């Protein structure tokens, strides 16, 4: 949703600064078409209480030991909600192979300045993201609403580029009512039908937070019970069945699936397309969304092992435990060596795509997860004193290029855009140039890494600064650049069955990433982390309740 996992703030700015599309537009649509408020998304449910009388519970003498492998949204949520749901003392160890917490939610400092953070991964979440919003409130984190950043007087606009021309441009000129009428004239009832479908989808999805669906051992069955059948068909099929047609589907909805998931309507399943269209109340945490998961992990004094890679998870049958082996770098000041360690745990949670972990599991899981292919996405952050180049986008030399550019495919099958999105995020002060000056901060999503010349050609650079191919000579054009290659989210073709969160028969080995082919966002990863935590605790409480019952006399 802009619900997000490597999710773009570009899309939220689209919805927020161009509220004409599906939020302010719906207000007018209600007046014009009497679209009743009964279809609006319902309020989020209250937290689910543990169904145990804690006053009567006798805690076991042996403290349970849990290993959580991965410190992203799924792992942090699993660790946090284990403590929330279990009334007794827990020993939780979190393994993270990177040197930071947050997984695919991470930020970097522009120009290397930690005070000037920009999201590199999962960028936004929205007000229907119950777990994230409640965590922000609980930990008193400040948020930034996506109502536009300071662009030093540059008018914010959104454009959808199909590789040949802009098929949609919207100005944030303050005349929303006029933009709304123009959109309604161009796209007609497809806008209204889309909002109805989005609201209906979200109402169904929110059932997954509540009993009797939550907690769920089968994601596929939970989806059926919630009425979420759209994952079983392509977005193109779903939209056609719902009376949502081109050009709205190709201009707007496909632009959303490309910026959010780097996939087109013909390939991505329908549920994820609806998720892309939810962006009301888009926000991010001031200083980086990773802080949500940092607070979750540090809240209960878990043991956190950064730069630590788990290599093996092996069942110890005689103990009913798993042995977790890990390696981490160790330095004596002169040289770096590898430290190897092994620990026993009662329960292990693997909270990241298994195929990228290189973890050996013995014995082979009874319910092994699929090796799901993931999209390779290149994120390029860069700064420049120059604005975007009109001629690159076939505009008049004096024209303003949209500050947010999303892409779609040309209707006639012509050449497509070489990128998914290009955003002018904000202006920043470059402290490394004297006197210091304001520059533009850009963010590019693309399927391949752009060359330096690709970036320079995107900018409106005067001829005097564009005559050399030397990298050094171009430092006054691209003043700072940061590249990141992500396995950002799965390819999302239609499917009706999903990986089990429980990997073994005993219920001691668990997995959170099976939800990503269903919906891949920070929020849904958090939901699965919470779901796994509740399933584990429910099993523990049943075991402890059974152990505390007096044995029946035998005649």
XYZ file of C-alpha atoms in Angstrom:
555
model
C 0.000 0.000 0.000
C 2.066 2.440 -0.411
C 1.604 -0.029 2.413
C 5.104 -0.689 1.385
C 8.306 -2.935 1.261
C 10.940 -1.447 -0.918
C 8.249 1.053 -1.423
C 8.568 4.410 -3.130
C 7.705 7.745 -1.593
C 7.178 8.765 -5.197
C 3.811 7.041 -5.245
C 2.666 8.583 -1.997
C 3.568 12.020 -3.245
C 1.554 11.212 -6.341
C -1.543 10.505 -4.261
C -0.988 13.202 -1.681
C 0.053 16.141 -3.837
C -2.317 15.039 -6.589
C -5.198 14.121 -4.318
C -7.443 14.526 -7.322
C -6.804 10.979 -8.325
C -8.527 8.740 -5.846
C -9.042 10.672 -2.656
C -10.252 14.193 -3.320
C -11.636 12.786 -6.536
C -13.810 10.349 -4.634
C -15.295 13.214 -2.644
C -16.519 14.797 -5.862
C -17.513 11.415 -7.195
C -19.737 10.861 -4.181
C -21.553 14.087 -4.985
C -21.815 13.392 -8.687
C -22.589 9.684 -8.572
C -24.045 9.307 -5.043
C -21.295 6.892 -4.102
C -22.401 5.872 -0.604
C -20.045 5.986 2.346
C -20.935 2.423 3.214
C -18.022 1.234 1.074
C -15.430 3.258 2.931
C -12.633 1.342 4.639
C -13.601 0.491 8.196
C -11.632 1.408 11.274
C -8.729 -0.795 12.263
C -9.362 -3.380 14.935
C -8.074 -3.073 18.448
C -5.063 -5.220 19.411
C -5.922 -8.843 19.959
C -5.620 -9.838 23.597
C -4.023 -13.078 24.649
C -6.812 -15.511 25.398
C -5.281 -16.633 28.688
C -5.984 -15.837 32.300
C -2.488 -14.706 33.256
C -3.352 -14.659 36.955
C -3.832 -18.428 36.891
C -0.803 -19.170 34.737
C 2.188 -20.746 36.417
C 5.327 -19.854 34.457
C 7.721 -22.707 33.693
C 10.947 -22.855 35.663
C 12.960 -23.125 32.456
C 13.037 -19.886 30.446
C 12.204 -20.455 26.795
C 14.944 -19.606 24.306
C 14.014 -18.266 20.873
C 16.243 -17.471 17.898
C 15.004 -14.917 15.389
C 17.032 -14.894 12.171
C 16.639 -11.540 10.460
C 16.066 -8.063 11.922
C 13.695 -6.615 9.337
C 9.975 -6.037 9.693
C 9.067 -9.726 10.068
C 11.815 -10.565 12.557
C 11.453 -7.435 14.655
C 7.675 -7.896 14.829
C 7.978 -11.572 15.740
C 10.367 -10.740 18.602
C 8.259 -7.822 19.813
C 4.921 -9.622 19.760
C 6.366 -12.742 21.405
C 7.038 -10.622 24.472
C 3.653 -8.932 24.180
C 1.729 -12.194 23.971
C 3.690 -14.388 26.391
C 3.250 -13.500 30.050
C 6.437 -15.226 31.223
C 10.109 -14.430 30.875
C 11.660 -15.041 27.434
C 15.215 -15.215 26.156
C 15.231 -13.954 22.556
C 18.381 -13.794 20.428
C 18.201 -11.895 17.128
C 20.709 -12.734 14.398
C 21.321 -10.152 11.664
C 23.966 -10.621 8.981
C 24.113 -6.883 8.176
C 25.542 -4.234 10.482
C 22.203 -2.470 10.889
C 18.626 -3.206 11.936
C 15.591 -2.836 9.703
C 16.261 -5.202 6.797
C 14.982 -3.658 3.579
C 13.902 -0.600 5.529
C 17.046 1.485 5.694
C 18.223 4.992 5.019
C 21.484 6.722 4.111
C 22.895 10.159 4.756
C 23.065 12.471 1.756
C 26.695 13.540 1.164
C 27.544 11.111 3.981
C 25.811 13.392 6.501
C 23.857 11.318 9.035
C 21.633 14.347 9.747
C 20.338 14.407 6.148
C 18.682 10.991 5.881
C 16.908 9.657 2.793
C 15.089 6.339 2.532
C 16.936 3.757 0.484
C 14.492 0.906 0.919
C 10.935 0.743 2.217
C 9.912 4.373 2.056
C 6.352 4.865 3.278
C 3.429 3.410 5.136
C -0.170 4.540 5.394
C -2.788 5.034 8.051
C -4.381 1.608 7.530
C -1.063 -0.059 8.391
C -2.153 -1.003 11.885
C 1.055 -2.549 13.213
C 3.357 0.208 11.974
C 1.097 3.064 13.040
C 0.574 1.584 16.516
C 4.347 1.085 16.893
C 4.996 4.696 15.907
C 2.533 5.827 18.566
C 3.853 3.428 21.211
C 7.480 4.473 20.725
C 6.634 8.149 20.287
C 8.320 8.410 16.891
C 7.735 11.553 14.845
C 6.464 11.178 11.293
C 6.614 13.185 8.107
C 3.458 13.417 6.006
C 3.940 13.334 2.253
C 2.363 16.670 1.446
C 5.380 17.788 -0.531
C 8.933 18.835 0.285
C 10.730 22.141 -0.156
C 11.802 22.330 -3.801
C 13.010 25.923 -3.591
C 10.068 27.349 -5.477
C 9.925 24.565 -8.076
C 6.277 23.707 -8.714
C 5.530 20.083 -7.859
C 3.964 18.069 -10.644
C 3.427 14.432 -11.442
C 3.805 12.883 -14.873
C 3.330 9.371 -16.247
C 5.804 8.717 -19.061
C 5.352 5.810 -21.489
C 8.772 6.024 -23.091
C 7.508 8.262 -25.874
C 5.324 10.907 -24.251
C 3.631 11.938 -21.034
C 0.194 10.319 -20.983
C -0.749 12.068 -17.761
C 0.468 15.258 -16.083
C -1.015 16.757 -12.960
C -0.083 20.065 -11.416
C -0.217 20.770 -7.723
C -1.540 24.259 -8.415
C -4.131 24.533 -5.666
C -7.075 24.075 -8.008
C -7.924 20.531 -6.993
C -11.556 20.838 -8.018
C -10.511 21.688 -11.565
C -8.002 18.821 -11.692
C -10.712 16.525 -10.380
C -13.164 17.484 -13.090
C -10.530 17.033 -15.792
C -9.666 13.589 -14.454
C -13.290 12.596 -14.229
C -13.796 13.763 -17.821
C -10.760 11.812 -19.083
C -11.135 8.567 -17.133
C -14.838 8.453 -16.310
C -16.293 5.762 -14.070
C -13.051 3.768 -13.945
C -11.868 6.092 -11.167
C -14.974 5.454 -9.078
C -14.964 1.722 -9.690
C -11.305 1.534 -8.713
C -11.947 3.252 -5.403
C -14.848 0.939 -4.671
C -12.697 -2.075 -5.428
C -9.841 -0.756 -3.287
C -12.157 -0.093 -0.335
C -13.719 -3.534 -0.636
C -10.289 -5.169 -0.792
C -9.027 -3.310 2.261
C -12.108 -4.167 4.307
C -11.517 -7.821 3.525
C -7.811 -7.604 4.261
C -8.399 -6.083 7.697
C -10.285 -9.234 8.684
C -6.891 -10.937 8.809
C -6.040 -8.963 11.963
C -9.048 -10.321 13.840
C -10.411 -13.567 15.186
C -11.601 -15.962 13.918
C -9.033 -15.626 11.105
C -6.118 -14.419 13.239
C -3.876 -16.187 14.065
C -3.721 -18.345 10.941
C -1.641 -21.443 10.245
C -2.552 -21.393 6.553
C -2.251 -18.108 4.663
C -4.186 -19.545 1.730
C -7.115 -20.535 3.933
C -7.019 -17.183 5.725
C -7.239 -15.411 2.365
C -10.236 -17.535 1.375
C -12.020 -16.838 4.656
C -11.328 -13.121 4.273
C -12.688 -13.178 0.715
C -9.385 -12.158 -0.871
C -9.590 -14.085 -4.122
C -7.902 -11.398 -6.249
C -4.471 -12.998 -5.756
C -5.635 -15.818 -8.009
C -5.931 -13.698 -11.141
C -3.832 -11.116 -12.953
C -4.491 -7.447 -12.378
C -5.539 -7.124 -15.996
C -8.189 -9.816 -15.477
C -9.445 -8.312 -12.212
C -9.738 -4.824 -13.663
C -11.547 -6.034 -16.776
C -14.042 -7.985 -14.657
C -14.602 -4.884 -12.511
C -15.296 -2.568 -15.454
C -12.004 -0.674 -15.053
C -10.513 -0.015 -18.457
C -7.714 1.730 -20.292
C -6.515 4.391 -20.364
C -7.058 4.662 -16.575
C -5.733 1.156 -15.957
C -2.673 1.638 -18.168
C -1.972 5.275 -17.299
C -2.549 5.192 -13.561
C -2.836 1.714 -12.067
C 0.033 0.268 -14.103
C 2.186 3.257 -13.141
C 1.440 2.285 -9.523
C 2.364 -1.383 -9.949
C 5.592 -0.410 -11.715
C 6.784 2.090 -9.108
C 5.764 -0.175 -6.223
C 6.668 -3.613 -7.592
C 8.448 -3.134 -10.949
C 5.771 -5.281 -12.617
C 3.039 -4.693 -15.190
C -0.689 -5.417 -15.022
C -0.441 -8.480 -17.244
C 1.951 -10.173 -14.785
C 1.160 -9.002 -11.246
C -1.804 -10.485 -9.388
C -4.882 -8.396 -8.743
C -4.619 -8.164 -4.965
C -1.242 -6.468 -5.131
C -2.530 -3.957 -7.680
C -5.237 -2.924 -5.227
C -2.617 -2.629 -2.482
C -0.707 -0.209 -4.710
C -3.713 2.097 -4.836
C -3.936 2.541 -1.058
C -1.977 5.634 -0.103
C -4.266 7.718 2.078
C -2.343 9.289 4.927
C 1.057 8.293 3.543
C 3.884 8.966 5.972
C 7.385 7.972 7.001
C 9.298 8.172 10.257
C 11.428 11.256 10.583
C 14.999 10.017 10.278
C 14.104 6.650 8.741
C 11.471 3.918 9.014
C 14.109 1.504 10.302
C 13.586 3.118 13.711
C 10.256 1.291 14.067
C 12.027 -2.061 13.964
C 14.968 -0.837 16.011
C 12.545 0.139 18.807
C 10.655 -3.147 18.533
C 13.862 -5.132 18.927
C 15.339 -3.076 21.759
C 12.110 -2.723 23.720
C 12.484 -6.012 25.616
C 16.266 -6.149 25.908
C 16.678 -8.904 23.344
C 20.183 -10.043 22.561
C 21.003 -8.564 19.135
C 23.899 -10.014 17.152
C 24.788 -7.788 14.190
C 27.247 -8.845 11.482
C 26.347 -12.410 12.376
C 25.426 -14.911 9.681
C 23.524 -18.076 10.552
C 24.916 -21.017 8.609
C 23.135 -24.076 10.052
C 19.911 -24.906 11.847
C 19.888 -28.526 12.996
C 17.328 -30.473 15.004
C 18.520 -32.070 18.239
C 15.929 -34.821 18.445
C 16.843 -36.004 21.926
C 16.325 -32.514 23.352
C 13.509 -31.278 21.130
C 15.585 -28.206 20.340
C 17.374 -26.691 17.368
C 21.104 -26.051 17.244
C 21.879 -22.737 15.518
C 25.400 -22.236 14.191
C 26.609 -18.780 13.219
C 29.728 -16.954 12.105
C 30.827 -13.391 12.697
C 33.989 -11.381 12.086
C 36.367 -10.981 15.025
C 39.254 -8.538 15.198
C 42.208 -8.377 17.585
C 43.281 -4.992 16.263
C 45.781 -6.446 13.843
C 43.807 -8.920 11.793
C 40.252 -10.072 11.264
C 39.287 -13.692 11.807
C 36.009 -15.584 11.840
C 34.278 -16.489 15.054
C 32.029 -19.576 14.965
C 29.391 -20.197 17.594
C 26.631 -22.756 18.269
C 23.638 -22.346 20.570
C 20.539 -24.368 21.426
C 17.049 -22.885 21.103
C 13.554 -24.113 21.858
C 12.114 -22.257 18.859
C 13.642 -20.763 15.718
C 12.019 -18.139 13.479
C 13.515 -17.533 10.034
C 12.470 -13.996 9.148
C 13.768 -13.422 5.635
C 13.594 -15.064 2.197
C 15.157 -18.478 2.764
C 16.766 -18.724 -0.687
C 18.990 -15.701 0.038
C 20.038 -16.870 3.500
C 22.334 -19.792 2.581
C 21.161 -21.531 5.739
C 21.440 -25.308 5.831
C 18.439 -26.842 7.634
C 18.622 -30.410 8.896
C 16.492 -32.382 8.576
C 14.807 -30.936 5.524
C 11.670 -29.063 6.661
C 8.462 -31.064 6.512
C 6.783 -28.026 4.922
C 9.567 -26.395 2.908
C 8.948 -22.928 1.435
C 9.113 -22.353 -2.308
C 12.197 -20.775 -3.823
C 10.352 -17.658 -4.915
C 12.093 -15.499 -7.555
C 12.631 -11.895 -6.493
C 12.861 -8.718 -8.549
C 16.314 -7.193 -8.873
C 15.823 -3.464 -8.414
C 18.475 -0.777 -8.674
C 17.986 2.309 -6.527
C 20.136 5.316 -7.399
C 20.231 8.401 -5.198
C 22.078 11.419 -6.574
C 22.359 15.169 -6.171
C 22.919 17.904 -8.696
C 22.518 21.671 -8.965
C 20.639 21.062 -12.215
C 16.976 20.333 -12.818
C 15.596 17.626 -15.090
C 16.127 17.974 -18.826
C 12.979 18.833 -20.864
C 14.426 17.500 -24.125
C 14.997 14.096 -22.537
C 11.218 13.863 -22.206
C 10.374 15.518 -25.532
C 9.193 18.737 -23.956
C 9.862 22.300 -25.075
C 13.180 23.642 -23.811
C 11.437 26.129 -21.544
C 8.976 23.597 -20.097
C 9.088 22.370 -16.526
C 9.648 18.627 -16.274
C 7.365 16.913 -13.726
C 9.108 16.587 -10.388
C 7.791 13.031 -10.016
C 7.895 10.807 -13.082
C 6.254 7.389 -13.061
C 6.255 5.136 -16.090
C 3.923 2.858 -17.981
C 3.966 0.957 -21.264
C 2.985 2.554 -24.587
C -0.416 1.392 -25.815
C 0.929 0.807 -29.345
C 3.699 -1.514 -28.204
C 6.487 0.990 -28.896
C 9.709 1.402 -26.952
C 9.191 1.483 -23.183
C 10.870 3.617 -20.540
C 14.237 2.461 -19.234
C 13.268 3.160 -15.609
C 10.335 2.710 -13.234
C 10.345 6.095 -11.531
C 12.409 9.253 -11.200
C 11.674 11.638 -8.339
C 12.933 15.044 -7.331
C 12.725 14.393 -3.605
C 13.746 17.745 -2.137
C 16.458 20.370 -2.065
C 19.484 19.846 0.157
C 22.497 21.941 1.125
C 25.813 20.665 -0.232
C 28.325 21.373 2.554
C 31.311 20.264 0.484
C 31.155 23.182 -1.930
C 32.199 26.672 -0.863
C 30.172 28.657 -0.591
C 27.586 25.981 0.226
C 24.627 25.816 -2.137
C 21.236 24.217 -2.578
C 21.037 21.184 -4.835
C 18.298 18.792 -5.922
C 18.119 15.304 -4.455
C 16.914 12.680 -6.949
C 15.841 9.054 -6.585
C 15.758 6.645 -9.512
C 14.261 3.128 -9.614
C 15.438 1.070 -12.583
C 15.792 -2.561 -13.747
C 19.477 -2.042 -14.621
C 22.141 0.193 -13.079
C 22.315 3.577 -14.836
C 25.631 4.846 -16.124
C 26.979 8.240 -15.171
C 26.170 9.481 -18.668
C 22.594 8.187 -18.304
C 22.162 10.364 -15.237
C 23.803 13.404 -16.796
C 21.586 13.162 -19.877
C 18.583 13.236 -17.575
C 19.664 16.667 -16.306
C 19.454 20.042 -17.995
C 23.211 20.608 -17.997
C 24.667 23.607 -19.852
C 26.954 22.725 -22.744
C 30.017 24.080 -20.925
C 29.614 21.399 -18.247
C 28.766 18.602 -20.653
C 31.807 18.362 -22.906
C 33.945 15.788 -21.119
C 33.410 12.122 -20.372
C 35.776 12.256 -17.396
C 34.225 11.283 -14.095
C 36.256 13.967 -12.338
C 35.022 16.622 -14.761
C 31.439 15.621 -14.020
C 31.686 16.072 -10.266
C 30.145 19.492 -10.653
C 27.130 17.857 -12.377
C 26.565 14.767 -10.211
C 27.892 15.944 -6.868
C 26.946 12.843 -4.833
C 25.680 9.387 -5.787
C 24.660 6.274 -3.872
C 23.747 2.977 -5.544
C 21.923 0.014 -4.062
C 20.977 -3.297 -5.621
C 17.982 -4.880 -3.898
C 16.183 -8.182 -4.069
C 13.302 -5.897 -3.339
C 10.127 -8.003 -3.553
C 8.974 -11.213 -5.225
C 7.639 -11.519 -8.715
C 3.924 -11.638 -8.056
C 2.076 -13.823 -10.561
C -1.402 -15.120 -9.683
C -1.438 -17.862 -7.058
C -3.862 -19.348 -4.545
C -1.540 -21.333 -2.292
C 1.241 -19.930 -0.132
C 4.069 -21.174 2.069
C 3.190 -22.408 5.526
C 4.502 -20.288 8.408
C 5.278 -23.559 10.232
C 8.165 -25.482 8.677
C 8.369 -28.538 10.928
C 5.898 -30.973 12.467
C 6.759 -30.069 16.066
C 6.001 -26.367 15.700
C 9.503 -25.268 16.649
C 10.708 -23.947 13.280
C 8.841 -21.006 11.740
C 8.987 -18.774 8.676
C 7.639 -15.257 8.056
C 8.484 -14.531 4.402
C 5.789 -16.792 2.976
C 3.457 -13.791 3.037
C 5.501 -11.823 0.500
C 4.097 -13.490 -2.656
C 0.653 -12.647 -1.228
C 1.337 -9.017 -0.313
C 4.883 -7.694 -0.022
C 5.028 -4.677 2.304
C 6.507 -3.664 5.644
C 3.061 -3.973 7.199
C 2.269 -7.455 5.935
C 5.702 -8.714 6.979
C 4.943 -7.285 10.407
C 1.535 -8.951 10.386
C 3.122 -12.331 9.644
C 5.706 -11.762 12.369
C 2.884 -11.081 14.817
C 0.925 -14.066 13.486
C 3.869 -16.424 13.970
C 4.463 -15.042 17.468
C 0.836 -15.658 18.451
C 0.844 -19.196 17.023
C 4.000 -20.010 18.986
C 2.638 -18.556 22.222
C -0.701 -20.333 21.790
C 1.169 -23.643 21.509
C 3.270 -22.855 24.574
C 0.243 -21.938 26.653
C -1.574 -25.107 25.646
C 1.452 -27.194 26.574
C 1.822 -25.446 29.919
C -1.871 -25.691 30.670
C -1.800 -29.420 29.913
C 1.310 -29.902 32.052
C -0.294 -28.150 35.017
C -3.480 -30.266 34.977
C -3.603 -32.993 37.660
C -3.438 -36.517 36.343
C -6.707 -38.427 36.498
C -6.835 -41.377 38.819
C -6.842 -44.697 37.034
C -9.268 -47.370 38.305
